[in-house]
PDB file of C-alpha atoms in Angstrom:
ATOM      1  CA  GLN I   1      12.705 -10.103  -2.055  1.00  0.00           C
ATOM      2  CA  LYS I   2       9.845  -7.635  -1.620  1.00  0.00           C
ATOM      3  CA  GLU I   3      10.677  -3.974  -2.128  1.00  0.00           C
ATOM      4  CA  VAL I   4       9.118  -3.084   1.231  1.00  0.00           C
ATOM      5  CA  GLU I   5       8.902  -5.590   4.083  1.00  0.00           C
ATOM      6  CA  GLN I   6       6.676  -5.025   7.087  1.00  0.00           C
ATOM      7  CA  ASP I   7       5.834  -7.294   9.992  1.00  0.00           C
ATOM      8  CA  PRO I   8       2.063  -7.866   9.705  1.00  0.00           C
ATOM      9  CA  GLY I   9       1.609  -8.383  13.436  1.00  0.00           C
ATOM     10  CA  PRO I  10      -0.960  -8.314  14.908  1.00  0.00           C
ATOM     11  CA  LEU I  11       0.397  -6.061  17.625  1.00  0.00           C
ATOM     12  CA  SER I  12      -1.568  -5.524  20.839  1.00  0.00           C
ATOM     13  CA  VAL I  13      -0.555  -2.948  23.453  1.00  0.00           C
ATOM     14  CA  PRO I  14      -2.150  -1.346  26.525  1.00  0.00           C
ATOM     15  CA  GLU I  15      -3.347   2.243  26.377  1.00  0.00           C
ATOM     16  CA  GLY I  16      -0.519   4.697  27.024  1.00  0.00           C
ATOM     17  CA  ALA I  17       2.220   2.432  25.679  1.00  0.00           C
ATOM     18  CA  ILE I  18       4.850   3.542  23.190  1.00  0.00           C
ATOM     19  CA  VAL I  19       4.339   1.706  19.906  1.00  0.00           C
ATOM     20  CA  SER I  20       7.140   0.994  17.462  1.00  0.00           C
ATOM     21  CA  LEU I  21       6.270   0.001  13.902  1.00  0.00           C
ATOM     22  CA  ASN I  22       9.010  -0.933  11.466  1.00  0.00           C
ATOM     23  CA  CYS I  23       9.703  -1.539   7.795  1.00  0.00           C
ATOM     24  CA  THR I  24      12.729  -2.377   5.715  1.00  0.00           C
ATOM     25  CA  TYR I  25      13.211  -1.614   2.032  1.00  0.00           C
ATOM     26  CA  SER I  26      15.502  -2.980  -0.619  1.00  0.00           C
ATOM     27  CA  ASN I  27      15.826  -0.314  -3.327  1.00  0.00           C
ATOM     28  CA  SER I  28      18.122   2.646  -2.722  1.00  0.00           C
ATOM     29  CA  ALA I  29      16.825   4.835  -5.544  1.00  0.00           C
ATOM     30  CA  PHE I  30      15.779   8.406  -4.872  1.00  0.00           C
ATOM     31  CA  GLN I  31      12.657   8.145  -2.726  1.00  0.00           C
ATOM     32  CA  TYR I  32      10.275   9.439  -0.129  1.00  0.00           C
ATOM     33  CA  PHE I  33       8.856   7.378   2.709  1.00  0.00           C
ATOM     34  CA  MET I  34       5.309   7.534   3.978  1.00  0.00           C
ATOM     35  CA  TRP I  35       3.231   6.170   6.795  1.00  0.00           C
ATOM     36  CA  TYR I  36      -0.483   5.641   6.265  1.00  0.00           C
ATOM     37  CA  ARG I  37      -3.144   4.644   8.791  1.00  0.00           C
ATOM     38  CA  GLN I  38      -6.065   2.562   7.597  1.00  0.00           C
ATOM     39  CA  TYR I  39      -9.135   1.940   9.694  1.00  0.00           C
ATOM     40  CA  SER I  40     -11.251  -1.088   8.914  1.00  0.00           C
ATOM     41  CA  ARG I  41     -13.218  -0.681   5.676  1.00  0.00           C
ATOM     42  CA  LYS I  42     -11.710   2.756   4.998  1.00  0.00           C
ATOM     43  CA  GLY I  43      -9.100   4.148   2.639  1.00  0.00           C
ATOM     44  CA  PRO I  44      -5.536   4.782   3.867  1.00  0.00           C
ATOM     45  CA  GLU I  45      -4.942   8.149   5.547  1.00  0.00           C
ATOM     46  CA  LEU I  46      -1.571   9.852   5.128  1.00  0.00           C
ATOM     47  CA  LEU I  47       0.044  10.337   8.535  1.00  0.00           C
ATOM     48  CA  MET I  48       3.566  11.460   7.718  1.00  0.00           C
ATOM     49  CA  TYR I  49       6.125  11.497   4.974  1.00  0.00           C
ATOM     50  CA  THR I  50       9.844  12.130   4.990  1.00  0.00           C
ATOM     51  CA  TYR I  51      12.781  12.077   2.618  1.00  0.00           C
ATOM     52  CA  SER I  52      15.941  12.513   4.576  1.00  0.00           C
ATOM     53  CA  SER I  53      17.445  10.335   7.252  1.00  0.00           C
ATOM     54  CA  GLY I  54      16.666  11.258  10.834  1.00  0.00           C
ATOM     55  CA  ASN I  55      13.468  11.974  12.718  1.00  0.00           C
ATOM     56  CA  LYS I  56      10.315  13.885  11.870  1.00  0.00           C
ATOM     57  CA  GLU I  57       7.834  14.567  14.629  1.00  0.00           C
ATOM     58  CA  ASP I  58       4.116  15.416  14.477  1.00  0.00           C
ATOM     59  CA  GLY I  59       2.291  15.390  17.775  1.00  0.00           C
ATOM     60  CA  ARG I  60       2.384  11.888  19.223  1.00  0.00           C
ATOM     61  CA  PHE I  61       3.892  10.461  16.035  1.00  0.00           C
ATOM     62  CA  THR I  62       7.572  10.290  15.091  1.00  0.00           C
ATOM     63  CA  ALA I  63       8.829   8.946  11.776  1.00  0.00           C
ATOM     64  CA  GLN I  64      12.423   7.797  11.609  1.00  0.00           C
ATOM     65  CA  VAL I  65      14.454   6.919   8.521  1.00  0.00           C
ATOM     66  CA  ASP I  66      17.843   5.236   8.515  1.00  0.00           C
ATOM     67  CA  LYS I  67      18.987   5.097   4.901  1.00  0.00           C
ATOM     68  CA  SER I  68      22.260   3.383   5.736  1.00  0.00           C
ATOM     69  CA  SER I  69      20.394   0.342   7.044  1.00  0.00           C
ATOM     70  CA  LYS I  70      17.286   0.839   4.839  1.00  0.00           C
ATOM     71  CA  TYR I  71      15.056   0.900   7.871  1.00  0.00           C
ATOM     72  CA  ILE I  72      12.024   3.110   8.532  1.00  0.00           C
ATOM     73  CA  SER I  73      10.069   3.342  11.767  1.00  0.00           C
ATOM     74  CA  LEU I  74       6.965   4.979  13.175  1.00  0.00           C
ATOM     75  CA  PHE I  75       6.709   5.608  16.894  1.00  0.00           C
ATOM     76  CA  ILE I  76       3.415   6.406  18.587  1.00  0.00           C
ATOM     77  CA  ARG I  77       3.641   7.900  22.071  1.00  0.00           C
ATOM     78  CA  ASP I  78       0.842   7.688  24.637  1.00  0.00           C
ATOM     79  CA  SER I  79      -1.111   5.320  22.407  1.00  0.00           C
ATOM     80  CA  GLN I  80      -4.897   5.573  22.475  1.00  0.00           C
ATOM     81  CA  PRO I  81      -7.657   3.077  21.609  1.00  0.00           C
ATOM     82  CA  SER I  82      -8.447   5.347  18.646  1.00  0.00           C
ATOM     83  CA  ASP I  83      -4.990   4.483  17.260  1.00  0.00           C
ATOM     84  CA  SER I  84      -6.207   0.911  16.671  1.00  0.00           C
ATOM     85  CA  ALA I  85      -5.848   0.450  12.924  1.00  0.00           C
ATOM     86  CA  THR I  86      -3.585  -1.020  10.265  1.00  0.00           C
ATOM     87  CA  TYR I  87      -0.422   0.990   9.662  1.00  0.00           C
ATOM     88  CA  LEU I  88       1.090   0.896   6.204  1.00  0.00           C
ATOM     89  CA  CYS I  89       4.578   2.026   5.309  1.00  0.00           C
ATOM     90  CA  ALA I  90       5.253   3.049   1.728  1.00  0.00           C
ATOM     91  CA  ARG I  91       8.042   4.359  -0.435  1.00  0.00           C
ATOM     92  CA  THR I  92       7.964   6.178  -3.694  1.00  0.00           C
ATOM     93  CA  SER I  93      10.656   6.809  -6.253  1.00  0.00           C
ATOM     94  CA  ARG I  94      10.643   9.468  -8.902  1.00  0.00           C
ATOM     95  CA  GLU I  95      10.595   7.609 -12.176  1.00  0.00           C
ATOM     96  CA  THR I  96      10.465   9.060 -15.629  1.00  0.00           C
ATOM     97  CA  SER I  97       6.827   8.020 -15.842  1.00  0.00           C
ATOM     98  CA  GLY I  98       5.633   9.468 -12.565  1.00  0.00           C
ATOM     99  CA  SER I  99       5.607   8.310  -8.978  1.00  0.00           C
ATOM    100  CA  ARG I 100       4.016   5.196  -7.602  1.00  0.00           C
ATOM    101  CA  LEU I 101       3.694   4.101  -3.996  1.00  0.00           C
ATOM    102  CA  THR I 102       5.070   0.705  -3.019  1.00  0.00           C
ATOM    103  CA  PHE I 103       3.491  -0.487   0.209  1.00  0.00           C
ATOM    104  CA  GLY I 104       4.358  -2.985   2.871  1.00  0.00           C
ATOM    105  CA  GLU I 105       1.588  -5.385   3.789  1.00  0.00           C
ATOM    106  CA  GLY I 106       0.629  -3.401   6.885  1.00  0.00           C
ATOM    107  CA  THR I 107       0.825  -3.959  10.642  1.00  0.00           C
ATOM    108  CA  GLN I 108      -2.451  -4.401  12.490  1.00  0.00           C
ATOM    109  CA  LEU I 109      -2.344  -2.527  15.819  1.00  0.00           C
ATOM    110  CA  THR I 110      -4.803  -2.835  18.699  1.00  0.00           C
ATOM    111  CA  VAL I 111      -4.564  -0.473  21.662  1.00  0.00           C
ATOM    112  CA  ASN I 112      -6.475  -1.893  24.609  1.00  0.00           C
ATOM    113  CA  PRO I 113      -8.154   0.470  27.094  1.00  0.00           C
TER     114      PRO I 113
ATOM    115  CA  GLU Q   1     -11.697  13.427   5.047  1.00  0.00           C
ATOM    116  CA  THR Q   2      -9.486  13.906   1.994  1.00  0.00           C
ATOM    117  CA  GLY Q   3     -12.071  15.155  -0.456  1.00  0.00           C
ATOM    118  CA  VAL Q   4     -11.452  12.178  -2.744  1.00  0.00           C
ATOM    119  CA  THR Q   5     -14.692  10.386  -3.505  1.00  0.00           C
ATOM    120  CA  GLN Q   6     -15.292   7.013  -5.110  1.00  0.00           C
ATOM    121  CA  SER Q   7     -18.361   5.253  -6.404  1.00  0.00           C
ATOM    122  CA  PRO Q   8     -19.911   2.851  -5.950  1.00  0.00           C
ATOM    123  CA  THR Q   9     -19.065   1.815  -2.386  1.00  0.00           C
ATOM    124  CA  HIS Q  10     -19.714  -1.856  -2.969  1.00  0.00           C
ATOM    125  CA  LEU Q  11     -20.201  -3.934  -6.078  1.00  0.00           C
ATOM    126  CA  ILE Q  12     -20.900  -7.586  -6.765  1.00  0.00           C
ATOM    127  CA  LYS Q  13     -20.168  -8.943 -10.231  1.00  0.00           C
ATOM    128  CA  THR Q  14     -20.024 -12.331 -11.893  1.00  0.00           C
ATOM    129  CA  ARG Q  15     -16.883 -13.800 -13.417  1.00  0.00           C
ATOM    130  CA  GLY Q  16     -16.469 -12.668 -17.031  1.00  0.00           C
ATOM    131  CA  GLN Q  17     -18.401  -9.437 -16.582  1.00  0.00           C
ATOM    132  CA  GLN Q  18     -17.025  -5.916 -16.935  1.00  0.00           C
ATOM    133  CA  VAL Q  19     -16.967  -3.201 -14.273  1.00  0.00           C
ATOM    134  CA  THR Q  20     -16.376   0.559 -14.166  1.00  0.00           C
ATOM    135  CA  LEU Q  21     -15.296   2.303 -10.982  1.00  0.00           C
ATOM    136  CA  ARG Q  22     -15.250   6.084 -10.598  1.00  0.00           C
ATOM    137  CA  CYS Q  23     -13.141   8.565  -8.692  1.00  0.00           C
ATOM    138  CA  SER Q  24     -13.324  12.314  -8.149  1.00  0.00           C
ATOM    139  CA  SER Q  25     -10.012  13.826  -7.161  1.00  0.00           C
ATOM    140  CA  GLN Q  26      -9.411  16.360  -4.420  1.00  0.00           C
ATOM    141  CA  SER Q  27      -9.812  19.992  -5.434  1.00  0.00           C
ATOM    142  CA  GLY Q  28      -6.575  21.382  -6.849  1.00  0.00           C
ATOM    143  CA  HIS Q  29      -5.113  17.961  -7.649  1.00  0.00           C
ATOM    144  CA  ASN Q  30      -4.277  16.954 -11.213  1.00  0.00           C
ATOM    145  CA  THR Q  31      -3.083  13.342 -10.906  1.00  0.00           C
ATOM    146  CA  VAL Q  32      -4.999  10.175 -10.100  1.00  0.00           C
ATOM    147  CA  SER Q  33      -3.506   6.813  -9.191  1.00  0.00           C
ATOM    148  CA  TRP Q  34      -5.379   3.535  -8.799  1.00  0.00           C
ATOM    149  CA  TYR Q  35      -4.470   0.749  -6.414  1.00  0.00           C
ATOM    150  CA  GLN Q  36      -5.824  -2.732  -5.719  1.00  0.00           C
ATOM    151  CA  GLN Q  37      -5.835  -3.943  -2.118  1.00  0.00           C
ATOM    152  CA  ALA Q  38      -6.506  -7.616  -1.475  1.00  0.00           C
ATOM    153  CA  LEU Q  39      -7.646  -8.635   1.994  1.00  0.00           C
ATOM    154  CA  GLY Q  40      -4.769  -8.506   4.479  1.00  0.00           C
ATOM    155  CA  GLN Q  41      -2.355  -6.995   1.965  1.00  0.00           C
ATOM    156  CA  GLY Q  42      -0.984  -3.564   1.198  1.00  0.00           C
ATOM    157  CA  PRO Q  43      -2.292  -1.695  -1.833  1.00  0.00           C
ATOM    158  CA  GLN Q  44      -0.744  -2.599  -5.205  1.00  0.00           C
ATOM    159  CA  PHE Q  45      -0.217   0.112  -7.835  1.00  0.00           C
ATOM    160  CA  ILE Q  46      -2.318  -0.372 -10.978  1.00  0.00           C
ATOM    161  CA  PHE Q  47      -1.657   2.833 -12.934  1.00  0.00           C
ATOM    162  CA  GLN Q  48      -1.534   6.606 -12.765  1.00  0.00           C
ATOM    163  CA  TYR Q  49      -3.151   9.273 -14.932  1.00  0.00           C
ATOM    164  CA  TYR Q  50      -1.830  12.770 -15.522  1.00  0.00           C
ATOM    165  CA  ARG Q  51      -3.274  15.214 -18.064  1.00  0.00           C
ATOM    166  CA  GLU Q  52      -5.648  12.536 -19.300  1.00  0.00           C
ATOM    167  CA  GLU Q  53      -2.832  10.131 -20.210  1.00  0.00           C
ATOM    168  CA  GLU Q  54      -1.549   6.987 -18.526  1.00  0.00           C
ATOM    169  CA  ASN Q  55       1.646   7.922 -16.718  1.00  0.00           C
ATOM    170  CA  GLY Q  56       3.022   4.716 -15.288  1.00  0.00           C
ATOM    171  CA  ARG Q  57       1.585   1.216 -14.896  1.00  0.00           C
ATOM    172  CA  GLY Q  58       2.088  -1.592 -12.432  1.00  0.00           C
ATOM    173  CA  ASN Q  59       2.072  -5.305 -13.079  1.00  0.00           C
ATOM    174  CA  PHE Q  60      -1.557  -5.591 -14.172  1.00  0.00           C
ATOM    175  CA  PRO Q  61      -2.874  -7.070 -17.438  1.00  0.00           C
ATOM    176  CA  PRO Q  62      -4.369  -4.932 -20.240  1.00  0.00           C
ATOM    177  CA  ARG Q  63      -7.897  -5.832 -19.187  1.00  0.00           C
ATOM    178  CA  PHE Q  64      -7.349  -3.186 -16.493  1.00  0.00           C
ATOM    179  CA  SER Q  65      -7.735   0.163 -18.217  1.00  0.00           C
ATOM    180  CA  GLY Q  66      -8.552   3.688 -17.228  1.00  0.00           C
ATOM    181  CA  LEU Q  67      -9.484   7.182 -18.215  1.00  0.00           C
ATOM    182  CA  GLN Q  68      -8.935  10.641 -16.829  1.00  0.00           C
ATOM    183  CA  PHE Q  69     -11.272  13.469 -17.737  1.00  0.00           C
ATOM    184  CA  PRO Q  70     -10.561  17.204 -18.160  1.00  0.00           C
ATOM    185  CA  ASN Q  71     -11.867  17.843 -14.636  1.00  0.00           C
ATOM    186  CA  TYR Q  72      -9.251  15.306 -13.379  1.00  0.00           C
ATOM    187  CA  SER Q  73     -11.835  12.734 -12.338  1.00  0.00           C
ATOM    188  CA  SER Q  74     -11.048   9.187 -13.399  1.00  0.00           C
ATOM    189  CA  GLU Q  75     -12.484   5.785 -14.197  1.00  0.00           C
ATOM    190  CA  LEU Q  76     -11.036   2.324 -13.755  1.00  0.00           C
ATOM    191  CA  ASN Q  77     -12.395  -0.337 -16.090  1.00  0.00           C
ATOM    192  CA  VAL Q  78     -11.849  -4.047 -15.649  1.00  0.00           C
ATOM    193  CA  ASN Q  79     -12.914  -6.473 -18.373  1.00  0.00           C
ATOM    194  CA  ALA Q  80     -13.377 -10.226 -18.180  1.00  0.00           C
ATOM    195  CA  LEU Q  81     -13.530 -10.242 -14.387  1.00  0.00           C
ATOM    196  CA  GLU Q  82     -11.792 -13.065 -12.561  1.00  0.00           C
ATOM    197  CA  LEU Q  83     -12.361 -14.297  -9.011  1.00  0.00           C
ATOM    198  CA  ASP Q  84      -8.941 -12.924  -7.987  1.00  0.00           C
ATOM    199  CA  ASP Q  85     -10.098  -9.418  -8.939  1.00  0.00           C
ATOM    200  CA  SER Q  86     -12.129  -9.364  -5.732  1.00  0.00           C
ATOM    201  CA  ALA Q  87     -10.498  -6.595  -3.694  1.00  0.00           C
ATOM    202  CA  LEU Q  88     -10.768  -3.039  -2.424  1.00  0.00           C
ATOM    203  CA  TYR Q  89     -10.000  -0.623  -5.262  1.00  0.00           C
ATOM    204  CA  LEU Q  90      -8.500   2.629  -4.099  1.00  0.00           C
ATOM    205  CA  CYS Q  91      -8.123   5.891  -5.914  1.00  0.00           C
ATOM    206  CA  ALA Q  92      -5.506   8.408  -4.786  1.00  0.00           C
ATOM    207  CA  SER Q  93      -5.201  11.981  -5.960  1.00  0.00           C
ATOM    208  CA  SER Q  94      -2.122  14.179  -5.853  1.00  0.00           C
ATOM    209  CA  LEU Q  95      -0.644  17.328  -7.289  1.00  0.00           C
ATOM    210  CA  ALA Q  96       2.145  16.769  -9.793  1.00  0.00           C
ATOM    211  CA  ARG Q  97       4.846  19.400  -9.811  1.00  0.00           C
ATOM    212  CA  LEU Q  98       6.906  19.647 -12.969  1.00  0.00           C
ATOM    213  CA  ALA Q  99      10.006  21.215 -11.415  1.00  0.00           C
ATOM    214  CA  GLY Q 100      12.789  18.699 -11.822  1.00  0.00           C
ATOM    215  CA  GLY Q 101      10.455  16.167 -13.408  1.00  0.00           C
ATOM    216  CA  LEU Q 102       7.036  14.831 -12.594  1.00  0.00           C
ATOM    217  CA  SER Q 103       6.537  14.243  -8.887  1.00  0.00           C
ATOM    218  CA  SER Q 104       3.436  13.516  -6.870  1.00  0.00           C
ATOM    219  CA  TYR Q 105       4.676  12.207  -3.595  1.00  0.00           C
ATOM    220  CA  GLU Q 106       1.766  13.084  -1.314  1.00  0.00           C
ATOM    221  CA  GLN Q 107      -1.107  10.902  -2.418  1.00  0.00           C
ATOM    222  CA  TYR Q 108      -4.476  11.148  -0.703  1.00  0.00           C
ATOM    223  CA  PHE Q 109      -6.811   8.189  -0.865  1.00  0.00           C
ATOM    224  CA  GLY Q 110     -10.546   7.877  -1.226  1.00  0.00           C
ATOM    225  CA  PRO Q 111     -12.634   5.386   0.770  1.00  0.00           C
ATOM    226  CA  GLY Q 112     -12.389   2.724  -1.919  1.00  0.00           C
ATOM    227  CA  THR Q 113     -14.798   0.516  -3.819  1.00  0.00           C
ATOM    228  CA  ARG Q 114     -15.130  -3.031  -2.568  1.00  0.00           C
ATOM    229  CA  LEU Q 115     -15.537  -5.362  -5.543  1.00  0.00           C
ATOM    230  CA  THR Q 116     -16.659  -8.938  -5.089  1.00  0.00           C
ATOM    231  CA  VAL Q 117     -16.488 -11.294  -8.064  1.00  0.00           C
ATOM    232  CA  THR Q 118     -18.500 -14.500  -7.775  1.00  0.00           C
TER     233      THR Q 118
END
């Protein structure tokens, strides 16, 4: 079983739709959760990170963590064509030898005008 | 833009050759991590450097090696290139805080180097 599982999509929505992106994880060790956005041929861009269960909001983006079910979500409100990208969820655990990010395989999102 | 730069942007090498990729970390950051991203996949952790020493390694063979310099910039070296090494190589910089142990949760990525092995 992969440490982080993510539906690769592709996901296509009309402009203005609410987008829900989801990941599940298998390891319950001490950890942070991140969402990255990656445009084609670019490096990943950190959108949000959170540690605790519950919601964290930043503009049109909301990150949600449910540690009891090992489920993390990213919601995008009022989606725009500029949101078209691959969204990567990641977790990191504090290990004695530093922190490494473990990524899902990414969900490709297209927002159609 | 994150302030993390990588060079070169693209590279084409032949199987068996050696390659060196370079990364300059964001100002104020002291830790560099390297990741390999195959097409259609999420990035895979190669290793991390802190204070010029390797500080954690993923499931990559010894022919993947690295360096970190006093200015926190870093190099990734790959020897005996194989076709499967073709990928986007990403460098991420972060600030490690020693309180409660080493932690560098917020990692900021550069644009990557696309390596093609033929």
